[in-house]
């Protein structure tokens, strides 16, 4: 063992042993790892992604590591939530593995995240949070146990959840990266080969606040946006994703929610309202009709304009 914590799965005995931690996330992710082993054997792709559906039945998958905006962008008042974290894509549909959500609740406020705030009621399990023993009032800003405070609640506690949690084949596959070096454009359209490449590399930058001890942004890569849970070689999952995208005509997108006009310290983080406008243009299909220019190094296709988004931020060098 390389640490005081270990999560051990015995596939033959169908047993999981968790040592050195009482964090409930290890049960969730332990079973997720098991799904990454069992599902591909049935030609079903297991995915570490958020998923939502529009009123017309158009489904979008959101991939992204911590701090990229996966939960924020997949939770959308105008769309139905299929799930925020773990999914399977079969020959028939895309479906949620879980029966609920396991939301971070550090600094939670009713104004910023009303859906999660309202989901915390009788039947929700709070973990690592601090509360007043007399008034039972919770202090969501208290980090004395850990920054990783959580709320686990059934999916039906989210008002616009799609019950049962499945939908038709995804129309859009959105890969999120928080690029702290200001290199990636806010949005680019990907070919199948590019979608596989960016899916396998699983790039983002760790910035202060996401991981303990991080002061300066550092690049990080997590294969298939979930390296810790993969049981088979990453190319197995990437090939399955490309095959499904091709078969069902899904479009791949790379969305940078990080810095623009320079790296961390000199540029600015792309404003959330702009990112939402980009995501809305992907959902509505209007972004497919845009005119595109290719970048030199990665050969990424960048739209020349998007309604409501300043033209100069679409190309990082501008």
Short mmCIF file of C-alpha atoms in Angstrom, two decimals:
data_model
loop_
_atom_site.label_atom_id
_atom_site.label_comp_id
_atom_site.label_asym_id
_atom_site.label_seq_id
_atom_site.Cartn_x
_atom_site.Cartn_y
_atom_site.Cartn_z
CA UNK A 1 0.00 0.00 0.00
CA UNK A 2 1.16 3.51 -0.84
CA UNK A 3 -1.10 5.33 1.65
CA UNK A 4 -3.16 4.78 4.80
CA UNK A 5 -6.31 4.45 2.67
CA UNK A 6 -7.15 1.61 0.30
CA UNK A 7 -10.23 0.57 -1.68
CA UNK A 8 -10.07 -3.07 -2.72
CA UNK A 9 -12.49 -4.82 -5.06
CA UNK A 10 -12.66 -8.60 -5.44
CA UNK A 11 -14.46 -9.28 -8.72
CA UNK A 12 -14.86 -13.02 -8.04
CA UNK A 13 -16.35 -12.65 -4.58
CA UNK A 14 -18.29 -9.49 -5.48
CA UNK A 15 -16.88 -7.76 -2.40
CA UNK A 16 -15.45 -4.32 -1.78
CA UNK A 17 -13.37 -3.45 1.29
CA UNK A 18 -12.71 0.19 2.20
CA UNK A 19 -9.90 0.80 4.69
CA UNK A 20 -8.66 3.96 6.38
CA UNK A 21 -11.55 6.28 5.48
CA UNK A 22 -15.25 6.79 6.23
CA UNK A 23 -15.78 9.02 3.20
CA UNK A 24 -18.97 7.82 1.47
CA UNK A 25 -17.59 8.85 -1.94
CA UNK A 26 -15.41 5.72 -1.88
CA UNK A 27 -18.53 3.52 -2.04
CA UNK A 28 -19.91 5.57 -4.93
CA UNK A 29 -16.65 5.53 -6.90
CA UNK A 30 -15.85 1.91 -5.98
CA UNK A 31 -19.10 0.81 -7.62
CA UNK A 32 -18.38 3.15 -10.53
CA UNK A 33 -15.03 1.38 -11.06
CA UNK A 34 -16.91 -1.93 -11.09
CA UNK A 35 -19.21 -0.56 -13.81
CA UNK A 36 -16.12 0.36 -15.86
CA UNK A 37 -15.23 -3.34 -15.80
CA UNK A 38 -18.66 -4.94 -16.29
CA UNK A 39 -20.28 -2.60 -18.81
CA UNK A 40 -17.75 -2.71 -21.70
CA UNK A 41 -18.04 -6.55 -21.59
CA UNK A 42 -21.71 -6.01 -22.52
CA UNK A 43 -20.77 -3.48 -25.25
CA UNK A 44 -22.07 -0.66 -23.05
CA UNK A 45 -19.88 2.40 -22.52
CA UNK A 46 -19.48 3.65 -18.93
CA UNK A 47 -18.92 7.40 -18.70
CA UNK A 48 -17.72 9.84 -16.04
CA UNK A 49 -19.98 12.64 -17.23
CA UNK A 50 -22.95 14.87 -16.54
CA UNK A 51 -25.99 14.50 -18.81
CA UNK A 52 -29.05 16.58 -19.59
CA UNK A 53 -31.86 16.70 -22.14
CA UNK A 54 -33.67 19.55 -23.89
CA UNK A 55 -37.45 19.88 -24.34
CA UNK A 56 -37.09 18.46 -27.88
CA UNK A 57 -35.28 15.35 -26.64
CA UNK A 58 -31.74 16.46 -27.58
CA UNK A 59 -29.25 14.95 -25.11
CA UNK A 60 -25.82 16.39 -24.21
CA UNK A 61 -22.96 14.72 -22.31
CA UNK A 62 -20.56 16.86 -20.25
CA UNK A 63 -17.07 15.58 -19.42
CA UNK A 64 -14.70 17.47 -17.15
CA UNK A 65 -12.42 17.20 -14.13
CA UNK A 66 -12.85 19.08 -10.85
CA UNK A 67 -13.24 22.84 -11.26
CA UNK A 68 -14.14 22.79 -14.97
CA UNK A 69 -17.86 23.53 -14.45
CA UNK A 70 -19.35 20.10 -15.21
CA UNK A 71 -22.01 20.26 -12.46
CA UNK A 72 -22.72 23.98 -13.00
CA UNK A 73 -23.20 23.63 -16.78
CA UNK A 74 -25.14 20.35 -16.77
CA UNK A 75 -27.60 21.79 -14.19
CA UNK A 76 -29.78 23.98 -16.39
CA UNK A 77 -33.30 25.28 -15.57
CA UNK A 78 -34.33 24.99 -19.21
CA UNK A 79 -33.30 21.34 -19.53
CA UNK A 80 -34.04 18.03 -17.79
CA UNK A 81 -31.28 16.56 -15.63
CA UNK A 82 -30.58 12.89 -16.40
CA UNK A 83 -27.65 12.84 -13.96
CA UNK A 84 -24.63 14.84 -12.83
CA UNK A 85 -21.79 12.31 -12.69
CA UNK A 86 -22.09 8.67 -13.85
CA UNK A 87 -23.72 7.31 -17.01
CA UNK A 88 -23.92 4.38 -19.42
CA UNK A 89 -24.37 4.62 -23.19
CA UNK A 90 -25.91 1.44 -24.62
CA UNK A 91 -27.29 0.48 -28.05
CA UNK A 92 -30.69 1.84 -26.97
CA UNK A 93 -30.14 4.93 -24.84
CA UNK A 94 -28.03 6.83 -22.36
CA UNK A 95 -28.88 6.19 -18.69
CA UNK A 96 -27.83 7.31 -15.22
CA UNK A 97 -26.07 4.72 -13.03
CA UNK A 98 -27.02 6.42 -9.76
CA UNK A 99 -30.32 7.10 -8.02
CA UNK A 100 -29.30 10.54 -6.87
CA UNK A 101 -26.64 13.22 -6.56
CA UNK A 102 -23.57 13.64 -4.36
CA UNK A 103 -23.11 17.40 -4.46
CA UNK A 104 -20.25 19.46 -3.05
CA UNK A 105 -21.73 21.93 -0.58
CA UNK A 106 -18.81 24.07 0.59
CA UNK A 107 -19.93 27.74 0.59
CA UNK A 108 -23.34 26.66 -0.69
CA UNK A 109 -25.85 29.52 -1.02
CA UNK A 110 -29.48 29.72 -2.12
CA UNK A 111 -28.63 32.49 -4.63
CA UNK A 112 -25.80 30.70 -6.46
CA UNK A 113 -27.12 27.13 -6.52
CA UNK A 114 -30.87 27.12 -5.74
CA UNK A 115 -31.48 23.55 -6.99
CA UNK A 116 -28.91 22.00 -4.64
CA UNK A 117 -29.97 24.29 -1.78
CA UNK A 118 -33.63 23.24 -2.13
CA UNK A 119 -32.69 19.55 -2.45
CA UNK A 120 -31.27 19.59 1.07
CA UNK A 121 -34.31 18.58 3.12
CA UNK A 122 -35.55 15.55 5.11
CA UNK A 123 -34.03 12.46 3.48
CA UNK A 124 -30.78 14.16 2.43
CA UNK A 125 -27.57 12.92 4.06
CA UNK A 126 -25.02 15.64 4.89
CA UNK A 127 -21.40 14.59 5.22
CA UNK A 128 -18.48 16.43 6.87
CA UNK A 129 -20.60 19.55 7.41
CA UNK A 130 -20.67 21.42 10.72
CA UNK A 131 -23.95 22.37 12.40
CA UNK A 132 -25.13 23.93 15.66
CA UNK A 133 -26.26 21.13 17.95
CA UNK A 134 -29.01 23.24 19.57
CA UNK A 135 -30.54 25.01 16.58
CA UNK A 136 -29.48 22.33 14.00
CA UNK A 137 -28.50 25.26 11.77
CA UNK A 138 -25.85 24.19 9.19
CA UNK A 139 -22.81 26.37 8.49
CA UNK A 140 -21.84 25.65 4.86
CA UNK A 141 -18.79 27.95 5.08
CA UNK A 142 -17.16 25.88 7.86
CA UNK A 143 -14.13 23.98 6.47
CA UNK A 144 -12.88 22.68 9.84
CA UNK A 145 -13.47 18.99 8.94
CA UNK A 146 -12.56 19.29 5.24
CA UNK A 147 -13.32 21.44 2.18
CA UNK A 148 -14.92 18.32 0.69
CA UNK A 149 -18.33 18.67 2.34
CA UNK A 150 -21.16 16.79 0.62
CA UNK A 151 -24.91 16.35 0.34
CA UNK A 152 -26.34 13.05 -0.91
CA UNK A 153 -29.97 13.17 -2.04
CA UNK A 154 -32.35 11.22 -4.29
CA UNK A 155 -32.56 12.45 -7.91
CA UNK A 156 -36.26 13.31 -7.47
CA UNK A 157 -35.24 16.10 -5.05
CA UNK A 158 -34.15 18.04 -8.18
CA UNK A 159 -37.34 19.56 -9.67
CA UNK A 160 -36.39 19.21 -13.37
CA UNK A 161 -34.93 15.70 -13.08
CA UNK A 162 -35.88 13.30 -15.86
CA UNK A 163 -37.54 10.30 -14.15
CA UNK A 164 -36.72 7.52 -14.99
CA UNK A 165 -33.18 8.76 -15.67
CA UNK A 166 -32.57 7.84 -19.30
CA UNK A 167 -32.81 9.52 -22.68
CA UNK A 168 -32.17 9.07 -26.42
CA UNK A 169 -28.67 8.90 -27.94
CA UNK A 170 -26.58 12.04 -27.25
CA UNK A 171 -26.50 14.71 -29.95
CA UNK A 172 -23.57 16.63 -28.42
CA UNK A 173 -20.49 15.47 -26.51
CA UNK A 174 -18.93 18.41 -24.64
CA UNK A 175 -15.38 18.10 -23.25
CA UNK A 176 -14.69 20.78 -20.63
CA UNK A 177 -11.21 22.06 -19.76
CA UNK A 178 -10.18 24.86 -17.44
CA UNK A 179 -7.07 26.01 -19.32
CA UNK A 180 -5.12 28.36 -17.03
CA UNK A 181 -2.55 29.13 -19.74
CA UNK A 182 -4.94 30.98 -22.09
CA UNK A 183 -4.11 28.76 -25.08
CA UNK A 184 -7.35 26.89 -25.78
CA UNK A 185 -10.20 28.81 -27.45
CA UNK A 186 -13.50 29.14 -25.49
CA UNK A 187 -15.11 26.68 -27.92
CA UNK A 188 -14.02 24.55 -30.84
CA UNK A 189 -15.73 21.89 -32.94
CA UNK A 190 -13.93 18.53 -32.96
CA UNK A 191 -13.54 15.85 -35.61
CA UNK A 192 -13.94 12.23 -34.42
CA UNK A 193 -10.16 11.77 -34.23
CA UNK A 194 -9.80 15.00 -32.23
CA UNK A 195 -12.64 13.95 -29.89
CA UNK A 196 -10.78 10.69 -29.18
CA UNK A 197 -7.49 12.55 -28.65
CA UNK A 198 -8.91 15.09 -26.18
CA UNK A 199 -11.00 12.40 -24.44
CA UNK A 200 -7.92 10.21 -23.85
CA UNK A 201 -5.75 13.15 -22.73
CA UNK A 202 -8.43 14.52 -20.33
CA UNK A 203 -6.62 17.83 -19.90
CA UNK A 204 -7.34 20.60 -17.42
CA UNK A 205 -5.30 22.89 -15.16
CA UNK A 206 -5.41 22.57 -11.40
CA UNK A 207 -5.92 26.01 -9.91
CA UNK A 208 -5.85 27.16 -6.28
CA UNK A 209 -8.91 25.87 -4.41
CA UNK A 210 -9.43 22.56 -6.27
CA UNK A 211 -6.52 20.56 -4.82
CA UNK A 212 -4.69 20.98 -1.51
CA UNK A 213 -1.31 22.71 -1.77
CA UNK A 214 -1.80 24.16 -5.26
CA UNK A 215 -0.61 27.79 -5.40
CA UNK A 216 0.33 28.15 -9.09
CA UNK A 217 -1.71 26.54 -11.91
CA UNK A 218 -0.35 23.18 -13.08
CA UNK A 219 -1.43 21.13 -16.09
CA UNK A 220 -2.98 17.76 -15.30
CA UNK A 221 -4.24 14.88 -17.44
CA UNK A 222 -6.78 12.22 -16.49
CA UNK A 223 -7.52 9.62 -19.20
CA UNK A 224 -11.20 9.59 -20.25
CA UNK A 225 -11.78 12.29 -17.59
CA UNK A 226 -11.74 9.54 -14.95
CA UNK A 227 -8.39 7.71 -14.88
CA UNK A 228 -8.85 6.62 -11.25
CA UNK A 229 -11.90 4.50 -12.13
CA UNK A 230 -10.75 2.85 -15.38
CA UNK A 231 -10.42 -0.94 -15.28
CA UNK A 232 -9.43 -1.43 -18.94
CA UNK A 233 -7.00 0.45 -21.18
CA UNK A 234 -8.16 4.04 -21.93
CA UNK A 235 -8.22 3.39 -25.69
CA UNK A 236 -10.96 0.77 -25.13
CA UNK A 237 -13.34 3.45 -23.86
CA UNK A 238 -12.20 6.06 -26.43
CA UNK A 239 -12.78 3.66 -29.34
CA UNK A 240 -16.27 2.84 -28.02
CA UNK A 241 -17.05 6.56 -27.67
CA UNK A 242 -15.92 7.30 -31.25
CA UNK A 243 -17.92 4.35 -32.59
CA UNK A 244 -21.09 5.51 -30.81
CA UNK A 245 -20.60 9.14 -31.83
CA UNK A 246 -20.18 8.10 -35.47
CA UNK A 247 -23.13 5.70 -35.42
CA UNK A 248 -25.56 8.19 -33.85
CA UNK A 249 -24.20 11.38 -35.48
CA UNK A 250 -23.07 13.13 -32.28
CA UNK A 251 -20.85 16.23 -32.53
CA UNK A 252 -17.80 16.67 -30.30
CA UNK A 253 -16.96 20.06 -28.74
CA UNK A 254 -14.03 21.29 -26.68
CA UNK A 255 -15.08 24.08 -24.31
CA UNK A 256 -12.49 26.04 -22.32
CA UNK A 257 -13.92 27.48 -19.09
CA UNK A 258 -10.49 28.79 -18.05
CA UNK A 259 -8.41 31.83 -18.98
CA UNK A 260 -8.48 34.13 -21.97
CA UNK A 261 -6.29 37.06 -23.10
CA UNK A 262 -3.27 35.64 -21.29
CA UNK A 263 -2.54 33.03 -18.67
CA UNK A 264 -3.52 33.00 -14.97
CA UNK A 265 -2.31 36.27 -13.45
CA UNK A 266 -2.32 38.30 -16.66
CA UNK A 267 -5.52 37.30 -18.49
CA UNK A 268 -9.02 36.83 -17.10
CA UNK A 269 -11.19 33.77 -16.57
CA UNK A 270 -13.91 33.51 -19.24
CA UNK A 271 -17.15 34.88 -17.76
CA UNK A 272 -19.75 32.22 -16.90
CA UNK A 273 -22.55 34.03 -18.85
CA UNK A 274 -20.39 33.77 -22.03
CA UNK A 275 -19.80 30.06 -21.44
CA UNK A 276 -23.55 29.56 -20.91
CA UNK A 277 -24.27 31.34 -24.25
CA UNK A 278 -21.77 29.02 -25.96
CA UNK A 279 -23.40 25.94 -24.38
CA UNK A 280 -26.88 27.21 -25.39
CA UNK A 281 -25.68 27.68 -28.98
CA UNK A 282 -24.44 24.05 -28.95
CA UNK A 283 -27.80 22.80 -27.57
CA UNK A 284 -29.89 24.78 -30.07
CA UNK A 285 -27.81 23.60 -33.06
CA UNK A 286 -27.09 27.19 -34.15
CA UNK A 287 -23.34 26.71 -33.58
CA UNK A 288 -23.24 24.00 -36.23
CA UNK A 289 -24.32 26.61 -38.82
CA UNK A 290 -21.49 29.03 -37.93
CA UNK A 291 -18.48 29.65 -40.17
CA UNK A 292 -15.24 28.16 -38.85
CA UNK A 293 -11.52 28.93 -39.02
CA UNK A 294 -8.77 26.40 -38.26
CA UNK A 295 -6.03 26.96 -35.67
CA UNK A 296 -2.44 26.22 -36.70
CA UNK A 297 -1.15 23.94 -33.95
CA UNK A 298 -4.05 21.72 -32.91
CA UNK A 299 -6.11 22.14 -36.08
CA UNK A 300 -9.12 23.08 -33.96
CA UNK A 301 -12.14 24.59 -35.71
CA UNK A 302 -13.14 27.91 -34.11
CA UNK A 303 -16.46 29.64 -34.89
CA UNK A 304 -15.98 33.19 -36.22
CA UNK A 305 -18.93 34.53 -34.19
CA UNK A 306 -21.47 33.55 -31.54
CA UNK A 307 -24.40 35.78 -30.60
CA UNK A 308 -23.83 37.50 -27.25
CA UNK A 309 -20.13 36.55 -27.02
CA UNK A 310 -17.39 39.17 -27.77
CA UNK A 311 -15.78 38.21 -31.08
CA UNK A 312 -12.20 38.92 -29.90
CA UNK A 313 -12.25 36.26 -27.15
CA UNK A 314 -13.07 33.43 -29.61
CA UNK A 315 -9.46 33.39 -30.86
CA UNK A 316 -7.00 33.39 -27.92
CA UNK A 317 -4.27 35.23 -29.88
CA UNK A 318 -6.64 38.20 -30.35
#
